[in-house]
Coordinates of C-alpha atoms in Angstrom, one line a residue:
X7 CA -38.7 -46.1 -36.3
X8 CA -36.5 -48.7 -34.6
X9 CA -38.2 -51.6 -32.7
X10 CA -38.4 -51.0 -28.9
X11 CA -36.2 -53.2 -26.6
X12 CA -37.4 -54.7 -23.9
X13 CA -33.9 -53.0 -21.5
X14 CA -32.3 -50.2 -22.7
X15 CA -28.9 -50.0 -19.9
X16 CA -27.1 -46.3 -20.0
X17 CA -23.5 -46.9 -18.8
X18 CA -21.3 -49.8 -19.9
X19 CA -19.3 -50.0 -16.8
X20 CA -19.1 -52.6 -14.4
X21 CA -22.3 -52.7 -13.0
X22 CA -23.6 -51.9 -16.4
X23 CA -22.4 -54.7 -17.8
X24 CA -23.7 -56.9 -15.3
X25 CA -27.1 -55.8 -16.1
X26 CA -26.3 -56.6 -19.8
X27 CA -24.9 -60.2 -18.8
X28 CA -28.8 -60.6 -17.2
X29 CA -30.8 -59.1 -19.8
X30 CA -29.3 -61.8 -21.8
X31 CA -29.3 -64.6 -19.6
X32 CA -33.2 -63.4 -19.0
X33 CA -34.2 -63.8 -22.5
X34 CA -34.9 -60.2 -22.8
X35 CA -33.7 -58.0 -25.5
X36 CA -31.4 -55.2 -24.8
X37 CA -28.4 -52.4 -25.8
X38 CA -26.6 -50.8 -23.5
X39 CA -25.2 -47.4 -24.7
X40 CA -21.9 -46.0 -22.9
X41 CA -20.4 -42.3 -23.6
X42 CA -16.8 -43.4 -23.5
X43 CA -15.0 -46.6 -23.6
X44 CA -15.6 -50.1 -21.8
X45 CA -15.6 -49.2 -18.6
X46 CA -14.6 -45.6 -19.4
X47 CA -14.5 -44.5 -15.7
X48 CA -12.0 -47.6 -14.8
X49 CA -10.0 -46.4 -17.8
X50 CA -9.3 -42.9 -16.1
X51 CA -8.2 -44.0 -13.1
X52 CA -4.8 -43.2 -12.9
X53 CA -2.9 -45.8 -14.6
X54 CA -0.6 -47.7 -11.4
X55 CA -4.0 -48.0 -9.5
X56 CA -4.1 -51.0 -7.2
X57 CA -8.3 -51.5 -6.2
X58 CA -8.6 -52.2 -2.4
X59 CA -11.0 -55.1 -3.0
X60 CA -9.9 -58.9 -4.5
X61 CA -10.5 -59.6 -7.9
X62 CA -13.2 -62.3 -6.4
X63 CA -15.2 -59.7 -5.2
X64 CA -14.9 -57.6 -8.3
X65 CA -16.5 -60.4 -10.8
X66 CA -19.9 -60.2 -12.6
X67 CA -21.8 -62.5 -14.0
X68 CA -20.1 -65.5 -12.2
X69 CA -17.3 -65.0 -14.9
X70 CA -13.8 -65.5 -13.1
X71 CA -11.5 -63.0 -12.4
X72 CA -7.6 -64.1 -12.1
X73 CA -5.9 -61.9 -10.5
X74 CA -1.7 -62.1 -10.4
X75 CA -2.1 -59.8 -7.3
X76 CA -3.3 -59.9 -4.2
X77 CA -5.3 -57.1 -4.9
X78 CA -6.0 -56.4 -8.8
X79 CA -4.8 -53.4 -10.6
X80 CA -6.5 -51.2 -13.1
X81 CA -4.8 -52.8 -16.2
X82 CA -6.0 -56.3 -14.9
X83 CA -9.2 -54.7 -14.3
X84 CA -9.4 -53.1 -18.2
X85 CA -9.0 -56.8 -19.3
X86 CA -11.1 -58.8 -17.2
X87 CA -14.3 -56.5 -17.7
X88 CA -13.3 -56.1 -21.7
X89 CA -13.0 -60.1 -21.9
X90 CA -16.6 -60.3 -20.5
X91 CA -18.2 -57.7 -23.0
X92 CA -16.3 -59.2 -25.9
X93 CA -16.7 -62.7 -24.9
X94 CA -20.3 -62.8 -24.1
X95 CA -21.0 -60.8 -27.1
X96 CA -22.3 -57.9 -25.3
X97 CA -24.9 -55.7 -27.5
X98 CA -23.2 -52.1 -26.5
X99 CA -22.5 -48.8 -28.1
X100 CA -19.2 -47.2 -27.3
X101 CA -19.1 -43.1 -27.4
X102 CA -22.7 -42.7 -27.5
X103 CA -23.6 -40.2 -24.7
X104 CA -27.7 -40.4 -23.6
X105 CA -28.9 -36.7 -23.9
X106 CA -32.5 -37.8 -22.9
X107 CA -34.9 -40.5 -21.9
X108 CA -38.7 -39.6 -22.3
X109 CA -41.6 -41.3 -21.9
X110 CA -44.1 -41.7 -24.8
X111 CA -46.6 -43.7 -25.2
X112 CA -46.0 -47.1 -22.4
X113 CA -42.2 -47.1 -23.2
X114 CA -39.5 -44.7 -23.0
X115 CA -37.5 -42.8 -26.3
X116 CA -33.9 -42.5 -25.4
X117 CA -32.1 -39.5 -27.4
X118 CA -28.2 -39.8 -28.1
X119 CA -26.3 -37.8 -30.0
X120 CA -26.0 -40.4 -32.9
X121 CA -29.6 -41.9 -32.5
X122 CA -32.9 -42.2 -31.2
X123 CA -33.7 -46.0 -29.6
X124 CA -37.4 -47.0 -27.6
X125 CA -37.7 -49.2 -24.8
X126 CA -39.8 -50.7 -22.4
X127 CA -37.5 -50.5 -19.5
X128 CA -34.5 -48.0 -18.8
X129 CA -31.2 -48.8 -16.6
X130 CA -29.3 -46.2 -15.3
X131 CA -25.7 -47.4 -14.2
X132 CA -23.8 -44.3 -15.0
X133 CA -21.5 -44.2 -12.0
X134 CA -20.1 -41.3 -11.0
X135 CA -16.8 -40.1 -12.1
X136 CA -17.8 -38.5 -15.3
X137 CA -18.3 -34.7 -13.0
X138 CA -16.0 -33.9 -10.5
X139 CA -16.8 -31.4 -8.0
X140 CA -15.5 -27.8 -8.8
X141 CA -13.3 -26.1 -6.0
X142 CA -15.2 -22.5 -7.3
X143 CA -11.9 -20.2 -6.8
X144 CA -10.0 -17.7 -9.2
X145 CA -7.6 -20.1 -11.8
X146 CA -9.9 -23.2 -11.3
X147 CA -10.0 -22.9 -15.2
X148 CA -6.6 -22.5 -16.0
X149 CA -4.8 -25.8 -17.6
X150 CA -2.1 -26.2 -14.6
X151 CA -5.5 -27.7 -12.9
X152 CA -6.6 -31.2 -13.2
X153 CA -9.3 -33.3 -12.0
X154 CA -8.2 -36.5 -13.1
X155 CA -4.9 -37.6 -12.2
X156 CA -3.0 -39.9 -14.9
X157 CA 0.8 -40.7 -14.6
X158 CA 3.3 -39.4 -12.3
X159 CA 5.9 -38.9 -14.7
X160 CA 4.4 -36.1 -16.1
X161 CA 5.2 -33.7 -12.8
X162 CA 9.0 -34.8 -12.2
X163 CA 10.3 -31.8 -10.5
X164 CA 7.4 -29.5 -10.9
X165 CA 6.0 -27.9 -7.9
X166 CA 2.6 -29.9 -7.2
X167 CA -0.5 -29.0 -4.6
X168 CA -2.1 -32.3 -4.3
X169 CA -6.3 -31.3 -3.1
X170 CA -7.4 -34.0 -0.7
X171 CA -7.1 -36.5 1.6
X172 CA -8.6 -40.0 0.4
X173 CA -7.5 -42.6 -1.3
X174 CA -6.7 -40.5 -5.2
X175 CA -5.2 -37.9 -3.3
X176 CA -2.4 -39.8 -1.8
X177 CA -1.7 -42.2 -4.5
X178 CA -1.2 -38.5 -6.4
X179 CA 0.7 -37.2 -3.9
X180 CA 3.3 -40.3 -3.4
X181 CA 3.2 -41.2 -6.7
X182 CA 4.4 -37.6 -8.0
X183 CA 6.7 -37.5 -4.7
X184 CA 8.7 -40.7 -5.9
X185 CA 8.9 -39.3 -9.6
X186 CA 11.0 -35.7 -8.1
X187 CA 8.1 -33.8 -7.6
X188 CA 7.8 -31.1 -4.7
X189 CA 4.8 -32.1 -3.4
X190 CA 2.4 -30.2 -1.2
X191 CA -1.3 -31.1 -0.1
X192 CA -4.2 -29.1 0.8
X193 CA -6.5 -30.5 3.0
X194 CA -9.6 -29.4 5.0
X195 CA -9.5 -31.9 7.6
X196 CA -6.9 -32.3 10.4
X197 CA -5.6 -35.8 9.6
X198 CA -5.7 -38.1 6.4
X199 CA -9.1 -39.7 5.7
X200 CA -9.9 -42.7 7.1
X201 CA -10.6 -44.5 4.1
X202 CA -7.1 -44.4 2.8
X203 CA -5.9 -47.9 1.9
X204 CA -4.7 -49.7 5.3
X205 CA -1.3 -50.3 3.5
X206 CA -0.8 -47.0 2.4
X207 CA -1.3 -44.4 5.4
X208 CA 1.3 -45.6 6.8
X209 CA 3.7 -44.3 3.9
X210 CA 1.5 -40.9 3.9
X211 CA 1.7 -40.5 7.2
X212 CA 5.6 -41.0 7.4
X213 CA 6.2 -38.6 4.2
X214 CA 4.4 -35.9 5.7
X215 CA 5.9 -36.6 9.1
X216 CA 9.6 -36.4 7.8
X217 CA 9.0 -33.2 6.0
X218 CA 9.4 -35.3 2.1
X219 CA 6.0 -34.2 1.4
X220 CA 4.8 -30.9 3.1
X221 CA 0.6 -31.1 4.6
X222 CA -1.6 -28.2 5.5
X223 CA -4.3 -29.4 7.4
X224 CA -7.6 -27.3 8.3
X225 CA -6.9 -25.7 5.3
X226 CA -8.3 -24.6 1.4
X227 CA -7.1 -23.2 -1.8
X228 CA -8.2 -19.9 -2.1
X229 CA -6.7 -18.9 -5.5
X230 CA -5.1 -20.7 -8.4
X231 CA -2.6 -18.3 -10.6
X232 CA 0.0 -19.2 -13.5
X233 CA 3.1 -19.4 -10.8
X234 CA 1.8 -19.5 -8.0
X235 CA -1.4 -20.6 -5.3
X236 CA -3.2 -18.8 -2.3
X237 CA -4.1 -21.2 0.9
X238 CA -5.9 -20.4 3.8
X239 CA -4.3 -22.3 7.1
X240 CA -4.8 -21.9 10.7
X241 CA -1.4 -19.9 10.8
X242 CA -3.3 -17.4 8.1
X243 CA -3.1 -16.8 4.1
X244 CA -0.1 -18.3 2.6
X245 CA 1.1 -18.0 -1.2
X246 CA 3.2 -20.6 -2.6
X247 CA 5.2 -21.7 -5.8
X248 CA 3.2 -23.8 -7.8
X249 CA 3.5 -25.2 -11.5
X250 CA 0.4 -27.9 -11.3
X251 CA -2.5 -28.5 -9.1
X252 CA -4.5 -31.7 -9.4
X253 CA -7.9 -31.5 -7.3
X254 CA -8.9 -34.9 -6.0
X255 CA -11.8 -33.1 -5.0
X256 CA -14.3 -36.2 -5.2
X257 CA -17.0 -36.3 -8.1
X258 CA -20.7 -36.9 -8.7
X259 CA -23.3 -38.5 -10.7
X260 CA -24.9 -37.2 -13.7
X261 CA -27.8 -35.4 -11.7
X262 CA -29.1 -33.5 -14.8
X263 CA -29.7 -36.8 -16.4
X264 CA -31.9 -38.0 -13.7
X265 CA -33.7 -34.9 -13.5
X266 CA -34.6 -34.7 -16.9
X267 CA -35.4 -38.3 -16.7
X268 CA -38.2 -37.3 -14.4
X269 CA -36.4 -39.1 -11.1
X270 CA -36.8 -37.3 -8.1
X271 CA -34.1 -36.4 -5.5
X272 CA -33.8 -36.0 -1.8
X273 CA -34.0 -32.1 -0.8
X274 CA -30.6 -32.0 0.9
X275 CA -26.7 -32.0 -0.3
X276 CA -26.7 -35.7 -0.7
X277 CA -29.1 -35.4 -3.4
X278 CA -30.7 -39.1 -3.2
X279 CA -32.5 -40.7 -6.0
X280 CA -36.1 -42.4 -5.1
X281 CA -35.7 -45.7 -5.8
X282 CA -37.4 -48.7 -4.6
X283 CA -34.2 -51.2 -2.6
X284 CA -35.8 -54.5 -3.4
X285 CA -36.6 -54.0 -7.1
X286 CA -34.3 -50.8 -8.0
X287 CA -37.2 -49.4 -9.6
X288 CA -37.5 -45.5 -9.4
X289 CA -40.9 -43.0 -8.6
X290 CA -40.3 -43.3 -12.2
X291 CA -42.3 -47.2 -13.6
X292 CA -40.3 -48.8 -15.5
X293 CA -36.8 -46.8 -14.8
X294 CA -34.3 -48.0 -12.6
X295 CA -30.7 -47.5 -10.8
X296 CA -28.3 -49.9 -10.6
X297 CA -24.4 -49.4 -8.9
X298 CA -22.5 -45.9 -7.5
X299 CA -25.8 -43.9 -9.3
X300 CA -28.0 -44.7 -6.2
X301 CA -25.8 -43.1 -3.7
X302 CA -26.3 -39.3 -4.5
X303 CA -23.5 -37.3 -3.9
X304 CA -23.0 -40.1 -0.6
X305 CA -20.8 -42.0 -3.8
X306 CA -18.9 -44.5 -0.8
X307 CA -22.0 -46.2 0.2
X308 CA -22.3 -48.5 -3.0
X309 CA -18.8 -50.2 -4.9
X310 CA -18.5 -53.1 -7.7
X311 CA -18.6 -55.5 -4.4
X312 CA -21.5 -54.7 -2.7
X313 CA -24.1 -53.5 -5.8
X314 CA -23.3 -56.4 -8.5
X315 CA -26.9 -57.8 -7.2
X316 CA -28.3 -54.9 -8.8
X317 CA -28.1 -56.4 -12.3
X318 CA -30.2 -59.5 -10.6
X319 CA -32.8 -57.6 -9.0
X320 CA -33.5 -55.5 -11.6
X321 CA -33.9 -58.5 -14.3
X322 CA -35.8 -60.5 -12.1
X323 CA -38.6 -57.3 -11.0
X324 CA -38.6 -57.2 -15.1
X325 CA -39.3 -60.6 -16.2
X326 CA -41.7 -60.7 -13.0
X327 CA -43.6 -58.3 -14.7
X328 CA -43.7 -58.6 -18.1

């Protein structure tokens, strides 16, 4: 049996590691255990991402982040948050996905699929990118559909349907646009979201309104087939050519994990975990929620920015209390 630790953190991204950087500085033994990668979800953003937020506000741990660019980019982002696992000497397990966490006993046994660790204390920082939510239509499975868009070279001169209106969406849909694509986006609303990068919507906006990428708004994809695509408009059905469709349909958190983990969650669609706001601490003792995880399927209520204190809370309730 392997000794108990006093923090056992599932998810080594950002906010993940932050909770690492404050085990440590705490005193208090710990292992964080990640599924993919560093900061796997950062590493399947698409690759020319530029994050809306300054590097400043994207720091844990009072480490620096130098940024070249006014606002950083994901490549910057890869090495800053690498640097601070590395550097610090941060106890984590790559490409070990939790399948379990089970109390027994006063502590807490926490089954991968490599290993079996015990701890007094449980952090769940597992984001939410990992799931995406399905569109549940005909030819969703076929592998013209994606989920996660990469690189826009990939679709130079292919007929693309671009699903959505926020921020991925329109990266995808200019990005694939400037690259030769013939671009054409689905999107349920009337007009582009309102999150959309200030600095962006105007280039959307212009695109669509010249005709260089074609919109249907108020509208869905019915039906996904090898050539071709069903949508549903105002105007009626209409069946277009179509070689790829990449569905920035939004994602969630790993609700099944925090079920089985024993964490309750809100009776509604947005699914909220109970958690305590001062100490992070869930219905569950000795389990708690740090970053993205805590917002349900409401997943822009909490960034990098705005949960980082998290990490500090949690620590602090933990020491309090030991």
């Amino acid at each position: 049996m392997t000794a108990a630790f006093d923090v056992l953190i599932i998810g080594g991204g950002p906010i993940g590691l932050a909770c690492g950087l404050e085990a440590k500085r705490a005193g208090l033994s710990y292992i964080i255990l990640e599924k993919g990668c560093v900061v796997n979800s950062l590493y399947n953003y698409p690759l020319y991402m530029t994050f809306f937020s300054t590097s400043e506000r994207l720091e844990i741990g009072n480490v620096p982040f130098v940024s070249i660019n006014p606002k950083p980019t994901r490549p910057e982002a890869l090495e800053y948050y690498r640097r601070v696992a590395t550097s610090h000497e941060l106890n984590i397990k790559l490409f070990e996905e939790v399948e379990q966490v089970t109390p027994n006993a006063g502590e807490y046994t926490i089954t991968t699929r490599k290993s079996v660790y015990h701890a007094r204390h449980v952090v769940i920082a597992t984001g939410f990118y990992d799931i995406p939510n399905l569109l549940n239509i005909p030819g969703e499975e076929l592998p013209k559909v994606t989920h996660y868009y990469k690189d826009p070279h990939f679709y130079a001169t292919q007929d693309v349907v671009v699903i959505g209106a926020h921020n991925s969406a329109v990266d995808a849909a200019l990005e694939t646009y400037r690259k030769g694509a013939r671009v054409t986006m689905v999107i349920r609303q009337e007009d582009i979201g309102s999150r959309v990068k200030y600095w962006v919507r105007p280039d959307i906006e212009n695109r669509i309104k010249e005709g260089s990428v074609k919109a249907w708004f108020n509208s869905s994809l019915t039906a996904i087939r090898d050539k071709e695509v069903d949508i549903a408009t105002p105007d009626g059905p209409v069946t277009i050519a179509n070689d790829f469709v990449i569905a920035m349909t939004g994602y969630q958190p790993n609700f099944s994990l925090l079920q089985k983990s024993g964490i309750a969650l809100s009776d509604d669609k947005l699914k909220l975990p109970a958690y305590n706001p001062v100490t992070m601490e869930t219905n569950m003792p000795r389990i708690y929620l740090a970053g993205v995880v805590c917002g349900g399927m409401n997943t822009h209520v909490w960034f990098i920015e705005n949960s980082r204190d998290h990490a500090e809370k949690i620590m602090k309730h933990i020491k309090t209390n030991a």
